[in-house]
């Protein structure tokens, strides 16, 4: 029958002159390992300092080594020994030592928040006693531990990252604004050019119109004379001028015949636009959507034309 | 502190890619925002992992020592990091058992040593006698 080997901490406990002190030593080393911004040498010195009154009678090196390895079984054993051996006053002194080792005028690290609370539960120290003890020893209240699993924690602790992000976003927005301003300027320029061109065209048109009117008036004169001559022989029919071809086609696109009122045109446009809107076909194929948008475009341009040129 | 890995149902060893997918799948938008903040930067994840490992250890210790309902073990932490009690018995009792077993073995060995010495002496004497007789018979034979 074989028995398992004794672990380093068990050997230490068996060799120790005082098991409780060895166990306390391991727990304090565990707290020290979880302190931040402390060098290895400082940890060892602090442990030696705190254990000046202890009666363990062995080296501190192995204890520190076990604590650094986060040997859970060893820590469990130490916790059991402490719980078994410590009286009420003794447990308060252990808590006292743990708090001083954990803070030493510095910040209590997140891990140590939980370790101290674990020790308090282990030693039957109530929350009010713990917070009072902490207040007495450090002059600060024992705050609730911060929560790095939340966004808010990182907004405080990694503010630089968020500031940089905000700066980047601001730069991007600025860029977008610049681009927009540029585009607007171009648009304005474009519009001006267009207006100039339109103006020139209008002038040209007006001139052409004038010349045509002159021609027409000359022709009409001639015709008038001719009709006067014809009328003298026979009575002519009165002829209404047919609406221009484009208007008729535009009306046909909306499904109307010449002679309808503007409100009817509007109503017809609304109906046709609803029936042929591309959004109605978004479940269909791309081809269907393309066809619908072509139809819609035709209806819309017909309506625009009628709104401007049809009374 | 909450156990984001458990809440996103991924293992703490998951790669960044798996983690991103799990975060994107998460239906709770508040949790998703927090997880994105924590896992966006490698350093934050490392910090979080450290705290996560420590709390896992403490949860395990509390489960083994029967402290899962302590006055200082409340809220999110207690919800997420309490482990079910496992088969590990009290380490101190185990140590005492092993020491007493070792002591028993030692005592038995001490008790047997007197008889053992006698047997060994007798055996050695017999061996020497047989060897001497054998060589003598050989010499006489030739």
Short mmCIF file of C-alpha atoms in Angstrom, two decimals:
data_model
loop_
_atom_site.label_atom_id
_atom_site.label_comp_id
_atom_site.label_asym_id
_atom_site.label_seq_id
_atom_site.Cartn_x
_atom_site.Cartn_y
_atom_site.Cartn_z
CA UNK A 1 0.00 0.00 0.00
CA UNK A 2 1.49 3.28 -1.08
CA UNK A 3 0.66 6.75 0.15
CA UNK A 4 0.89 9.89 -1.95
CA UNK A 5 3.92 12.08 -1.47
CA UNK A 6 3.58 15.00 0.88
CA UNK A 7 3.29 18.32 -0.93
CA UNK A 8 5.82 21.08 -0.17
CA UNK A 9 3.36 22.96 1.99
CA UNK A 10 2.40 19.85 3.95
CA UNK A 11 6.07 19.20 4.66
CA UNK A 12 6.45 22.79 5.80
CA UNK A 13 3.47 22.44 8.11
CA UNK A 14 4.84 19.21 9.59
CA UNK A 15 8.22 20.76 10.18
CA UNK A 16 6.82 24.00 11.54
CA UNK A 17 6.94 24.79 15.22
CA UNK A 18 3.58 26.52 14.95
CA UNK A 19 1.19 25.33 12.26
CA UNK A 20 -1.08 28.36 12.60
CA UNK A 21 1.77 30.73 11.96
CA UNK A 22 2.85 28.83 8.87
CA UNK A 23 -0.72 28.90 7.59
CA UNK A 24 -1.02 32.63 8.31
CA UNK A 25 2.27 33.14 6.51
CA UNK A 26 0.96 31.46 3.39
CA UNK A 27 -2.26 33.48 3.41
CA UNK A 28 -0.35 36.75 3.85
CA UNK A 29 2.01 35.74 1.03
CA UNK A 30 -1.05 35.06 -1.12
CA UNK A 31 -2.34 38.56 -0.39
CA UNK A 32 1.08 40.03 -1.15
CA UNK A 33 1.31 38.22 -4.47
CA UNK A 34 -1.91 39.94 -5.52
CA UNK A 35 -0.65 43.38 -4.68
CA UNK A 36 0.15 45.46 -7.70
CA UNK A 37 3.12 47.73 -8.40
CA UNK A 38 5.36 45.92 -5.88
CA UNK A 39 8.64 44.25 -6.77
CA UNK A 40 9.60 40.72 -5.78
CA UNK A 41 12.22 41.90 -3.26
CA UNK A 42 9.75 44.27 -1.64
CA UNK A 43 7.28 41.42 -1.24
CA UNK A 44 9.85 39.22 0.46
CA UNK A 45 10.96 42.02 2.78
CA UNK A 46 7.37 42.85 3.67
CA UNK A 47 6.64 39.21 4.46
CA UNK A 48 9.75 38.99 6.67
CA UNK A 49 8.71 42.17 8.42
CA UNK A 50 5.17 41.02 9.11
CA UNK A 51 6.30 37.60 10.32
CA UNK A 52 8.77 38.96 12.90
CA UNK A 53 6.48 37.84 15.73
CA UNK A 54 5.65 34.46 14.25
CA UNK A 55 7.00 31.24 15.75
CA UNK A 56 7.13 29.11 12.62
CA UNK A 57 10.89 28.51 12.60
CA UNK A 58 11.50 27.82 8.92
CA UNK A 59 12.55 29.67 5.81
CA UNK A 60 10.17 32.14 4.12
CA UNK A 61 11.34 31.37 0.57
CA UNK A 62 9.32 28.16 0.07
CA UNK A 63 6.14 29.84 1.39
CA UNK A 64 6.51 32.70 -1.09
CA UNK A 65 7.13 30.20 -3.86
CA UNK A 66 3.97 28.22 -3.04
CA UNK A 67 1.94 31.44 -2.93
CA UNK A 68 3.26 32.52 -6.30
CA UNK A 69 2.25 29.23 -7.85
CA UNK A 70 -1.33 29.89 -6.66
CA UNK A 71 -1.43 26.37 -5.26
CA UNK A 72 -5.12 26.12 -4.45
CA UNK A 73 -4.81 22.95 -2.36
CA UNK A 74 -2.11 24.49 -0.20
CA UNK A 75 -4.18 27.62 0.33
CA UNK A 76 -7.18 25.50 1.20
CA UNK A 77 -5.13 23.62 3.77
CA UNK A 78 -3.85 26.88 5.25
CA UNK A 79 -7.40 28.23 5.43
CA UNK A 80 -8.55 25.10 7.22
CA UNK A 81 -5.72 25.30 9.74
CA UNK A 82 -6.44 28.96 10.40
CA UNK A 83 -10.13 28.36 10.85
CA UNK A 84 -9.47 25.47 13.20
CA UNK A 85 -6.92 27.20 15.38
CA UNK A 86 -7.93 30.86 15.53
CA UNK A 87 -9.97 32.27 18.39
CA UNK A 88 -12.04 35.45 18.02
CA UNK A 89 -9.27 37.90 19.00
CA UNK A 90 -6.68 35.95 17.10
CA UNK A 91 -8.80 36.07 13.93
CA UNK A 92 -9.14 39.85 14.28
CA UNK A 93 -5.36 40.16 14.46
CA UNK A 94 -5.03 37.99 11.33
CA UNK A 95 -7.51 40.25 9.56
CA UNK A 96 -5.55 43.25 10.78
CA UNK A 97 -2.31 41.89 9.33
CA UNK A 98 -3.97 40.96 6.05
CA UNK A 99 -5.36 44.48 5.60
CA UNK A 100 -2.04 46.19 6.34
CA UNK A 101 -0.19 43.85 4.00
CA UNK A 102 -2.79 44.36 1.29
CA UNK A 103 -2.77 48.16 1.36
CA UNK A 104 0.34 49.72 2.94
CA UNK A 105 -0.92 53.18 1.98
CA UNK A 106 -1.54 51.97 -1.53
CA UNK A 107 -4.60 51.01 -3.49
CA UNK A 108 -6.35 47.78 -2.64
CA UNK A 109 -6.16 45.68 -5.79
CA UNK A 110 -9.29 44.06 -7.21
CA UNK A 111 -8.10 40.54 -6.37
CA UNK A 112 -7.28 41.57 -2.83
CA UNK A 113 -10.77 43.03 -2.42
CA UNK A 114 -12.12 39.55 -2.88
CA UNK A 115 -9.34 37.83 -0.95
CA UNK A 116 -9.89 40.04 2.10
CA UNK A 117 -13.60 39.35 1.95
CA UNK A 118 -12.90 35.64 1.67
CA UNK A 119 -10.69 35.83 4.77
CA UNK A 120 -13.37 37.81 6.61
CA UNK A 121 -15.92 35.10 5.86
CA UNK A 122 -13.41 32.44 6.85
CA UNK A 123 -12.70 34.12 10.19
CA UNK A 124 -16.31 35.00 10.93
CA UNK A 125 -15.70 38.74 10.70
CA UNK A 126 -18.93 40.57 9.96
CA UNK A 127 -19.06 43.19 7.18
CA UNK A 128 -19.49 46.03 9.68
CA UNK A 129 -16.45 44.91 11.69
CA UNK A 130 -14.40 44.53 8.55
CA UNK A 131 -15.28 47.99 7.24
CA UNK A 132 -14.58 49.51 10.65
CA UNK A 133 -11.21 47.78 10.86
CA UNK A 134 -10.37 48.88 7.34
CA UNK A 135 -11.35 52.46 8.12
CA UNK A 136 -9.18 52.47 11.24
CA UNK A 137 -6.15 51.03 9.50
CA UNK A 138 -6.16 52.91 6.22
CA UNK A 139 -8.27 55.99 6.88
CA UNK A 140 -10.40 55.12 3.89
CA UNK A 141 -13.75 53.42 3.70
CA UNK A 142 -13.83 49.93 2.26
CA UNK A 143 -15.45 50.58 -1.11
CA UNK A 144 -17.28 47.98 -3.12
CA UNK A 145 -14.88 46.44 -5.62
CA UNK A 146 -14.95 47.85 -9.12
CA UNK A 147 -16.35 45.81 -11.94
CA UNK A 148 -14.07 45.31 -14.97
CA UNK A 149 -16.81 43.37 -16.73
CA UNK A 150 -18.63 46.63 -17.41
CA UNK A 151 -18.21 49.31 -20.01
CA UNK A 152 -18.28 52.09 -17.38
CA UNK A 153 -15.16 50.69 -15.65
CA UNK A 154 -13.12 50.97 -18.83
CA UNK A 155 -14.43 54.44 -19.56
CA UNK A 156 -12.81 55.49 -16.29
CA UNK A 157 -9.69 53.32 -16.35
CA UNK A 158 -8.92 53.53 -20.04
CA UNK A 159 -10.07 57.09 -20.63
CA UNK A 160 -7.22 57.72 -23.03
CA UNK A 161 -8.51 55.10 -25.42
CA UNK A 162 -11.96 56.66 -25.46
CA UNK A 163 -10.54 60.17 -25.83
CA UNK A 164 -8.55 59.06 -28.83
CA UNK A 165 -11.59 57.36 -30.29
CA UNK A 166 -13.63 60.53 -29.82
CA UNK A 167 -10.87 62.53 -31.50
CA UNK A 168 -10.86 60.16 -34.44
CA UNK A 169 -14.63 60.37 -34.74
CA UNK A 170 -14.42 64.16 -34.59
CA UNK A 171 -11.79 64.18 -37.34
CA UNK A 172 -13.93 61.93 -39.49
CA UNK A 173 -16.94 64.19 -38.95
CA UNK A 174 -14.85 67.24 -39.85
CA UNK A 175 -13.70 65.52 -42.99
CA UNK A 176 -17.26 64.64 -43.92
CA UNK A 177 -18.30 68.25 -43.31
CA UNK A 178 -15.48 69.54 -45.52
CA UNK A 179 -16.40 67.13 -48.26
CA UNK A 180 -20.02 68.21 -48.04
CA UNK A 181 -19.10 71.88 -48.19
CA UNK A 182 -16.97 71.21 -51.22
CA UNK A 183 -19.77 69.30 -52.88
CA UNK A 184 -22.19 72.14 -52.14
CA UNK A 185 -19.81 74.63 -53.64
CA UNK A 186 -19.47 72.56 -56.74
CA UNK A 187 -23.20 72.16 -56.91
CA UNK A 188 -23.65 75.92 -56.69
CA UNK A 189 -21.10 76.51 -59.38
CA UNK A 190 -22.80 73.92 -61.51
CA UNK A 191 -26.16 75.57 -60.97
CA UNK A 192 -24.75 78.96 -61.89
CA UNK A 193 -23.31 77.57 -65.07
CA UNK A 194 -26.58 75.90 -65.82
CA UNK A 195 -28.47 79.13 -65.23
CA UNK A 196 -26.12 80.99 -67.52
CA UNK A 197 -26.53 78.38 -70.19
CA UNK A 198 -30.30 78.45 -69.75
CA UNK A 199 -30.26 82.20 -70.02
CA UNK A 200 -28.25 82.06 -73.22
CA UNK A 201 -30.58 79.43 -74.63
CA UNK A 202 -33.59 81.48 -73.69
CA UNK A 203 -32.17 84.50 -75.45
CA UNK A 204 -31.41 82.45 -78.53
CA UNK A 205 -34.87 80.99 -78.40
CA UNK A 206 -36.42 84.40 -78.04
CA UNK A 207 -34.54 85.63 -81.06
CA UNK A 208 -35.57 82.61 -83.06
CA UNK A 209 -39.12 83.12 -81.91
CA UNK A 210 -39.06 86.69 -82.98
CA UNK A 211 -37.79 85.86 -86.41
CA UNK A 212 -40.33 83.09 -86.69
CA UNK A 213 -43.10 85.40 -85.60
CA UNK A 214 -42.01 87.87 -88.19
CA UNK A 215 -42.05 85.12 -90.80
CA UNK A 216 -45.38 83.88 -89.53
CA UNK A 217 -46.91 87.30 -89.51
CA UNK A 218 -45.75 87.73 -93.08
CA UNK A 219 -47.18 84.31 -93.94
CA UNK A 220 -50.36 85.03 -92.08
CA UNK A 221 -50.71 88.23 -93.95
CA UNK A 222 -50.39 86.30 -97.12
CA UNK A 223 -52.71 83.55 -95.93
CA UNK A 224 -55.18 86.09 -94.68
CA UNK A 225 -55.29 87.62 -98.00
CA UNK A 226 -55.63 84.19 -99.54
CA UNK A 227 -58.45 83.14 -97.16
CA UNK A 228 -60.15 86.40 -97.70
CA UNK A 229 -60.08 85.51 -101.28
CA UNK A 230 -61.29 81.93 -100.52
CA UNK A 231 -63.95 83.07 -98.04
CA UNK A 232 -65.43 85.20 -100.60
CA UNK A 233 -66.05 82.02 -102.57
CA UNK A 234 -66.89 79.52 -99.69
CA UNK A 235 -67.50 79.49 -95.90
CA UNK A 236 -64.53 77.74 -93.98
CA UNK A 237 -64.87 75.51 -90.79
CA UNK A 238 -63.54 76.90 -87.45
CA UNK A 239 -60.50 74.70 -86.42
CA UNK A 240 -59.34 74.18 -82.85
CA UNK A 241 -55.60 73.74 -82.55
CA UNK A 242 -54.84 70.14 -81.42
CA UNK A 243 -52.82 69.95 -78.15
CA UNK A 244 -49.14 69.52 -78.72
CA UNK A 245 -48.03 65.98 -79.25
CA UNK A 246 -45.92 65.64 -76.11
CA UNK A 247 -48.80 66.65 -73.85
CA UNK A 248 -50.99 63.94 -75.37
CA UNK A 249 -48.32 61.34 -74.86
CA UNK A 250 -47.78 62.43 -71.28
CA UNK A 251 -51.51 62.19 -70.64
CA UNK A 252 -51.54 58.73 -72.23
CA UNK A 253 -48.78 57.60 -69.88
CA UNK A 254 -51.03 58.53 -66.97
CA UNK A 255 -53.95 56.80 -68.67
CA UNK A 256 -55.86 59.99 -69.41
CA UNK A 257 -57.31 61.60 -72.49
CA UNK A 258 -56.83 65.26 -73.46
CA UNK A 259 -59.18 67.70 -71.78
CA UNK A 260 -59.00 66.47 -68.17
CA UNK A 261 -58.49 68.91 -65.32
CA UNK A 262 -55.29 69.35 -63.33
CA UNK A 263 -56.74 67.73 -60.20
CA UNK A 264 -57.59 64.66 -62.22
CA UNK A 265 -54.03 64.57 -63.53
CA UNK A 266 -52.75 64.72 -59.98
CA UNK A 267 -55.05 61.95 -58.83
CA UNK A 268 -54.11 59.76 -61.75
CA UNK A 269 -50.44 60.35 -61.05
CA UNK A 270 -50.84 59.36 -57.43
CA UNK A 271 -52.59 56.14 -58.34
CA UNK A 272 -50.08 55.21 -61.02
CA UNK A 273 -47.14 56.05 -58.81
CA UNK A 274 -48.51 53.83 -56.07
CA UNK A 275 -49.09 50.97 -58.44
CA UNK A 276 -45.69 51.17 -60.05
CA UNK A 277 -43.45 52.17 -57.20
CA UNK A 278 -40.24 50.08 -57.16
CA UNK A 279 -40.63 49.47 -53.41
CA UNK A 280 -43.65 47.33 -54.18
CA UNK A 281 -41.39 44.91 -55.99
CA UNK A 282 -38.60 44.54 -53.51
CA UNK A 283 -39.45 40.85 -53.05
CA UNK A 284 -39.22 40.24 -56.78
CA UNK A 285 -36.17 39.77 -58.93
CA UNK A 286 -33.75 42.52 -59.75
CA UNK A 287 -35.12 42.62 -63.27
CA UNK A 288 -38.63 43.30 -61.99
CA UNK A 289 -37.37 46.09 -59.78
CA UNK A 290 -35.51 47.65 -62.70
CA UNK A 291 -38.62 47.50 -64.87
CA UNK A 292 -40.76 49.03 -62.15
CA UNK A 293 -38.32 51.85 -61.55
CA UNK A 294 -38.21 52.59 -65.30
CA UNK A 295 -42.02 52.74 -65.37
CA UNK A 296 -42.08 54.92 -62.30
CA UNK A 297 -39.54 57.25 -63.83
CA UNK A 298 -41.63 57.59 -66.96
CA UNK A 299 -44.76 58.34 -64.95
CA UNK A 300 -42.97 60.88 -62.86
CA UNK A 301 -41.45 62.74 -65.76
CA UNK A 302 -44.81 62.79 -67.53
CA UNK A 303 -46.41 64.25 -64.42
CA UNK A 304 -43.65 66.84 -64.02
CA UNK A 305 -44.10 67.88 -67.62
CA UNK A 306 -47.87 68.14 -67.25
CA UNK A 307 -47.59 70.17 -64.07
CA UNK A 308 -45.46 72.71 -65.87
CA UNK A 309 -47.08 72.82 -69.29
CA UNK A 310 -50.70 71.73 -68.91
CA UNK A 311 -53.35 73.99 -67.63
CA UNK B 1 -17.96 41.46 -11.42
CA UNK B 2 -19.71 39.10 -13.76
CA UNK B 3 -18.40 36.04 -15.55
CA UNK B 4 -18.70 37.22 -19.14
CA UNK B 5 -17.44 33.94 -20.52
CA UNK B 6 -20.16 32.05 -18.76
CA UNK B 7 -22.80 34.56 -19.78
CA UNK B 8 -21.72 34.45 -23.42
CA UNK B 9 -21.33 30.66 -23.09
CA UNK B 10 -17.80 30.47 -24.46
CA UNK B 11 -14.75 28.97 -22.83
CA UNK B 12 -12.21 31.39 -21.31
CA UNK B 13 -9.59 29.93 -23.66
CA UNK B 14 -11.65 30.80 -26.77
CA UNK B 15 -9.85 32.59 -29.57
CA UNK B 16 -10.60 36.22 -30.33
CA UNK B 17 -12.61 35.22 -33.36
CA UNK B 18 -14.88 32.84 -31.48
CA UNK B 19 -15.33 35.47 -28.81
CA UNK B 20 -16.32 38.11 -31.36
CA UNK B 21 -18.88 35.73 -32.83
CA UNK B 22 -20.29 34.95 -29.41
CA UNK B 23 -20.53 38.67 -28.62
CA UNK B 24 -22.28 39.34 -31.92
CA UNK B 25 -24.75 36.52 -31.19
CA UNK B 26 -25.59 37.84 -27.73
CA UNK B 27 -29.23 38.99 -27.66
CA UNK B 28 -28.86 41.29 -24.63
CA UNK B 29 -27.67 44.66 -25.91
CA UNK B 30 -26.33 45.91 -22.55
CA UNK B 31 -24.28 42.77 -22.04
CA UNK B 32 -23.09 43.00 -25.63
CA UNK B 33 -21.88 46.54 -25.10
CA UNK B 34 -19.99 45.55 -21.95
CA UNK B 35 -18.46 42.51 -23.60
CA UNK B 36 -17.38 44.60 -26.57
CA UNK B 37 -15.73 47.10 -24.24
CA UNK B 38 -13.86 44.39 -22.35
CA UNK B 39 -12.76 42.31 -25.31
CA UNK B 40 -11.99 45.19 -27.70
CA UNK B 41 -8.42 45.62 -26.44
CA UNK B 42 -6.01 42.77 -25.70
CA UNK B 43 -4.72 44.37 -22.52
CA UNK B 44 -8.21 44.70 -21.10
CA UNK B 45 -8.92 41.08 -21.82
CA UNK B 46 -5.67 40.11 -20.06
CA UNK B 47 -6.62 42.20 -17.02
CA UNK B 48 -10.09 40.77 -16.99
CA UNK B 49 -8.73 37.22 -17.31
CA UNK B 50 -6.51 37.75 -14.31
CA UNK B 51 -9.39 38.91 -12.14
CA UNK B 52 -11.50 36.11 -13.57
CA UNK B 53 -8.90 33.46 -12.62
CA UNK B 54 -8.57 34.82 -9.08
CA UNK B 55 -12.32 34.86 -8.58
CA UNK B 56 -12.57 31.34 -9.95
CA UNK B 57 -10.01 30.22 -7.37
CA UNK B 58 -11.85 31.99 -4.57
CA UNK B 59 -15.15 30.51 -5.71
CA UNK B 60 -13.62 27.05 -5.63
CA UNK B 61 -12.11 27.63 -2.18
CA UNK B 62 -15.40 28.89 -0.85
CA UNK B 63 -17.22 25.87 -2.24
CA UNK B 64 -14.75 23.50 -0.57
CA UNK B 65 -14.77 25.35 2.75
CA UNK B 66 -18.54 25.76 2.83
CA UNK B 67 -18.46 29.55 2.53
CA UNK B 68 -20.67 29.99 -0.55
CA UNK B 69 -23.27 31.85 1.49
CA UNK B 70 -20.97 34.16 3.39
CA UNK B 71 -21.91 37.72 4.23
CA UNK B 72 -19.14 38.97 1.93
CA UNK B 73 -20.08 36.82 -1.02
CA UNK B 74 -23.08 38.52 -2.57
CA UNK B 75 -24.48 39.78 -5.83
CA UNK B 76 -23.04 39.20 -9.29
CA UNK B 77 -19.83 37.65 -8.01
CA UNK B 78 -21.62 35.08 -5.91
CA UNK B 79 -24.01 34.30 -8.76
CA UNK B 80 -21.36 33.80 -11.37
CA UNK B 81 -18.39 32.37 -9.49
CA UNK B 82 -19.91 30.01 -6.93
CA UNK B 83 -19.00 26.46 -7.87
CA UNK B 84 -20.93 23.37 -6.91
CA UNK B 85 -19.24 21.48 -4.08
CA UNK B 86 -16.81 18.89 -5.41
CA UNK B 87 -15.38 15.68 -4.02
CA UNK B 88 -12.29 17.25 -2.48
CA UNK B 89 -12.43 16.48 1.24
CA UNK B 90 -10.89 18.55 3.99
CA UNK B 91 -7.19 18.84 3.28
CA UNK B 92 -6.34 18.96 6.94
CA UNK B 93 -8.11 15.70 7.70
CA UNK B 94 -6.36 14.15 4.76
CA UNK B 95 -3.02 15.36 6.00
CA UNK B 96 -3.68 13.95 9.46
CA UNK B 97 -4.71 10.60 7.90
CA UNK B 98 -1.56 10.42 5.85
CA UNK B 99 0.69 11.35 8.72
CA UNK B 100 -0.85 8.71 10.98
CA UNK B 101 -0.53 6.15 8.19
CA UNK B 102 3.13 7.04 7.74
CA UNK B 103 3.68 6.83 11.48
CA UNK B 104 2.08 3.38 11.55
CA UNK B 105 4.36 2.16 8.76
CA UNK B 106 7.36 3.57 10.53
CA UNK B 107 6.49 1.88 13.82
CA UNK B 108 5.89 -1.44 12.11
CA UNK B 109 9.29 -1.20 10.47
CA UNK B 110 10.90 -0.43 13.81
CA UNK B 111 9.17 -3.41 15.43
CA UNK B 112 10.18 -5.77 12.65
CA UNK B 113 13.77 -4.65 12.61
CA UNK B 114 14.95 -6.92 15.50
CA UNK B 115 13.53 -10.09 13.92
CA UNK B 116 14.69 -8.98 10.50
CA UNK B 117 18.26 -8.59 11.73
CA UNK B 118 18.24 -12.12 13.17
CA UNK B 119 16.92 -13.62 9.93
CA UNK B 120 19.47 -11.76 7.86
CA UNK B 121 22.39 -12.88 10.10
CA UNK B 122 21.18 -16.48 9.99
CA UNK B 123 20.79 -16.35 6.22
CA UNK B 124 24.25 -14.97 5.69
CA UNK B 125 25.78 -17.64 8.02
CA UNK B 126 23.94 -20.43 6.22
CA UNK B 127 25.08 -19.14 2.85
CA UNK B 128 28.70 -19.00 3.95
CA UNK B 129 28.49 -22.54 5.42
CA UNK B 130 26.99 -23.99 2.22
CA UNK B 131 29.60 -22.31 0.07
CA UNK B 132 32.45 -23.59 2.30
CA UNK B 133 31.03 -27.15 2.30
CA UNK B 134 30.67 -27.06 -1.48
CA UNK B 135 34.30 -25.99 -2.06
CA UNK B 136 35.52 -28.57 0.48
CA UNK B 137 33.65 -31.42 -1.28
CA UNK B 138 35.08 -30.28 -4.59
CA UNK B 139 38.64 -30.37 -3.21
CA UNK B 140 38.11 -33.84 -1.68
CA UNK B 141 36.62 -35.18 -4.87
CA UNK B 142 39.65 -34.32 -6.96
#
